[in-house]
Amino acid sequence: MEIATHIEILRADGELLARTAQRAGLDAPVPSCPDWRIGDLLAHLGGVHRWAAFVVASGSLTRPSREDTAELFRAPSGEELFDWYRTTHADLVKTLTTTAPNAPAWTFFEGPSPLAFWARRQAHETAVHRVDAELAAGLPSGVPADFAADGIDELLAGFLSRPGRKLVADPPLSLAIVPDDDPAARTMWIDPDGRRVEAGAGPADLTVSGPAEKLYLLLWNRADATGCRLDGDPEVLVRWGELATVD
């Protein structure tokens, strides 16, 4: 997907998330993140937005310091959170929109360019948390098929496979993800030494097929396997849910 497409999805989903969060209320539990309420979700995502905008705007190739990160994640309390989140989101969108395509910036896994990396990463971060807000508000949620397929690749081949991410399994497991509406199947193997991901639907302990939207939410632990087809050991999904925990 193009950088501009990721930025537009980020813009729309962040605005929708803010409206949905206000409708749900700060104290509404977030079912997909059991330790969170809506206030926690806004504080977390607003901090992530500020952190990403800081990285992109700085042009530095070094990860932000702990002190800078702590300050960037400092959020207000109470009703001020709603406007604060809207501001952090708008600032991120503006930063990504006005940054030169070839501008340098630190990233925590590979992408076509730093700007492409951050636009894609923040689009998927926001989409998943928009779903969280909708679940908290008792509203239906969905993800476009092409964006969901892009997100399956971003999660398996990028976010969960990044350097420093401890994702191991003993005994080993393997999971093939095969979207019905996109050709980009992926297979992930996780063993005691780490994990690897390859393109295509290779032999696996469990193959999960279905609409890309369903697979995307399943892999992010935001939905169960309803609407998907399982071929193999269903216990793999239980273990996946324990291993691939992401807020």
PDB file of C-alpha atoms in Angstrom, residues 16-17 20 40 98 147 178:
ATOM      1  CA  LEU A  16     -13.420   7.396  14.543  1.00  0.00           C
ATOM      2  CA  LEU A  17     -11.654   6.018  17.604  1.00  0.00           C
ATOM      3  CA  THR A  20     -16.277   6.022  19.721  1.00  0.00           C
ATOM      4  CA  ASP A  40      -6.114   3.616  29.455  1.00  0.00           C
ATOM      5  CA  THR A  98       4.688  16.988   5.779  1.00  0.00           C
ATOM      6  CA  PHE A 147      -5.728  -3.199   4.504  1.00  0.00           C
ATOM      7  CA  VAL A 178      -4.411 -18.078   3.951  1.00  0.00           C
TER       8      VAL A 178
END
